[in-house]
Coordinates of C-alpha atoms in Angstrom, one line a residue:
M1 CA 0.0 0.0 0.0
P2 CA 1.3 3.5 -0.7
E3 CA 2.0 5.9 2.1
L4 CA -0.6 8.7 2.6
S5 CA 0.8 12.1 1.8
Q6 CA 0.6 15.0 4.3
E7 CA -2.1 16.6 2.1
T8 CA -4.1 13.4 2.2
E9 CA -3.8 13.3 6.0
R10 CA -5.0 17.0 6.2
G11 CA -7.8 16.5 3.7
R12 CA -9.2 13.4 5.3
A13 CA -11.3 15.4 7.7
A14 CA -12.9 17.3 4.8
A15 CA -13.2 14.2 2.5
P16 CA -14.3 11.0 4.2
F17 CA -13.4 9.0 1.1
G18 CA -10.0 8.3 -0.6
L19 CA -8.2 6.0 -3.0
A20 CA -5.5 3.5 -2.3
E21 CA -3.6 1.1 -4.5
V22 CA -2.9 -2.5 -3.6
T23 CA 0.6 -3.8 -3.8
G24 CA 1.6 -7.4 -3.0
P25 CA -0.2 -10.8 -2.8
S26 CA -1.5 -10.8 0.8
M27 CA -5.2 -10.3 -0.1
V28 CA -5.4 -12.7 -3.1
P29 CA -8.0 -13.8 -4.3
T30 CA -10.1 -10.9 -3.1
L31 CA -7.6 -8.2 -4.2
H32 CA -4.7 -8.3 -6.6
H33 CA -1.6 -6.2 -7.1
G34 CA -2.6 -3.0 -8.9
D35 CA -6.2 -2.9 -7.7
Q36 CA -7.5 0.5 -6.7
L37 CA -9.7 0.8 -3.6
L38 CA -12.3 3.3 -2.5
V39 CA -11.7 3.7 1.2
R40 CA -14.1 5.3 3.7
Y41 CA -12.1 6.8 6.5
G42 CA -13.3 6.4 10.1
G43 CA -16.6 4.7 10.9
A44 CA -17.3 1.4 12.5
V45 CA -15.4 -1.7 11.6
R46 CA -17.1 -5.1 11.9
P47 CA -15.6 -8.6 11.6
G48 CA -15.1 -9.5 8.0
D49 CA -14.5 -6.0 6.7
V50 CA -11.5 -5.2 4.5
V51 CA -9.6 -2.4 6.2
V52 CA -6.7 -0.1 5.6
L53 CA -4.4 0.3 8.5
R54 CA -1.0 1.6 9.6
H55 CA 1.5 -1.2 10.2
P56 CA 2.0 -1.5 13.9
F57 CA 5.8 -1.5 13.7
Q58 CA 6.3 0.7 10.5
Q59 CA 3.6 3.4 10.8
D60 CA 4.6 5.0 7.6
L61 CA 3.5 1.8 5.8
L62 CA -0.2 1.2 5.0
V63 CA -1.5 -2.3 4.6
V64 CA -4.8 -3.8 3.6
K65 CA -6.2 -6.8 5.7
R66 CA -9.4 -8.3 6.7
A67 CA -10.6 -7.5 10.3
V68 CA -11.4 -10.9 11.7
E69 CA -12.3 -10.2 15.3
R70 CA -12.0 -7.6 18.1
R71 CA -9.7 -8.6 20.9
D72 CA -8.3 -6.9 24.0
G73 CA -6.3 -4.0 22.7
G74 CA -7.7 -3.8 19.1
W75 CA -8.4 -5.9 16.0
W76 CA -7.0 -9.2 14.9
V77 CA -6.4 -8.8 11.1
L78 CA -5.5 -11.4 8.5
G79 CA -4.7 -11.5 4.8
D80 CA -7.0 -13.5 2.6
N81 CA -3.9 -15.4 1.3
P82 CA -2.7 -17.6 4.2
Y83 CA 0.7 -18.1 2.6
A84 CA 1.7 -14.4 2.2
G85 CA 2.0 -13.5 5.9
G86 CA 2.3 -9.9 7.1
D87 CA -0.7 -9.9 9.4
S88 CA -1.7 -10.4 13.0
T89 CA 0.0 -13.8 13.1
D90 CA 3.3 -11.8 12.7
Y91 CA 2.6 -8.6 14.7
G92 CA -0.4 -9.4 17.0
V93 CA -3.4 -7.3 17.7
V94 CA -3.6 -4.0 15.8
P95 CA -4.7 -1.0 18.1
E96 CA -8.0 0.6 17.0
E97 CA -6.2 4.0 16.4
L98 CA -4.1 2.4 13.6
I99 CA -7.2 1.3 11.6
L100 CA -7.7 4.2 9.1
G101 CA -10.8 3.1 7.3
K102 CA -12.8 0.5 5.5
A103 CA -12.4 -0.4 1.9
W104 CA -15.8 -0.3 0.1
F105 CA -15.1 -0.8 -3.5
R106 CA -12.5 -2.4 -5.7
F107 CA -11.6 -1.3 -9.2
R108 CA -9.2 -3.5 -11.3
P109 CA -7.4 -1.5 -14.0
V110 CA -7.1 -2.8 -17.6
R111 CA -3.9 -4.9 -18.1
A112 CA -1.6 -4.0 -21.0
G113 CA -2.5 -7.2 -22.9
Q114 CA -6.3 -6.7 -22.7
R115 CA -6.9 -5.3 -26.2
S116 CA -9.3 -7.7 -27.8
P117 CA -13.0 -6.8 -27.6
L118 CA -13.7 -10.1 -25.7
A119 CA -11.0 -9.3 -23.2
L120 CA -12.3 -5.8 -22.7
L121 CA -15.8 -7.1 -22.2
R122 CA -14.7 -9.5 -19.6
W123 CA -12.7 -6.8 -17.9
A124 CA -15.7 -4.4 -18.0
L125 CA -17.9 -7.0 -16.3
S126 CA -15.5 -7.8 -13.5
A127 CA -13.4 -4.6 -13.0
A128 CA -15.5 -2.8 -10.4
R129 CA -16.9 -4.7 -7.4
P130 CA -18.1 -3.8 -3.9
L131 CA -16.0 -5.4 -1.2
L132 CA -18.4 -7.4 0.9
P133 CA -17.6 -8.6 4.4
D134 CA -16.5 -12.2 4.7
R135 CA -17.9 -13.7 7.9
S136 CA -17.2 -17.3 7.2
A137 CA -16.6 -19.7 10.1
S138 CA -13.3 -20.9 8.6
R139 CA -11.9 -17.3 8.7
R140 CA -12.9 -16.8 12.3
L141 CA -11.4 -20.2 13.3
R142 CA -8.1 -19.2 11.5
A143 CA -7.7 -16.3 13.9
R144 CA -7.4 -18.4 17.0

């Protein structure tokens, strides 16, 4: 995830929504490298929501994870890709104040090789999707 600029930090109070770009494989299959996210800053986070947060040990680094459950001291967050790491299994519970916002919508940009009409049609039908909460039992059990 890219770092928020100083202007973005100042403008967040005026604009409750912002954009972020996904980097890395930790949220595959839900999100892929290069996806753009519409993020709503603040607000209530519920289990299953995809959230943007500051890394607990590198607070200039933003990460996207799924909020799994609330625990003493904050949120337990996991990536959707169990093999990528970089979540609460590595750094523990994330304090509430490090959760910046909830991702509401995903936009997948056109790839360089997608030029045929069929490829563009497939892209158009799948490029923009709302990010729905995942409240499956298996995900909750993975957090323990």
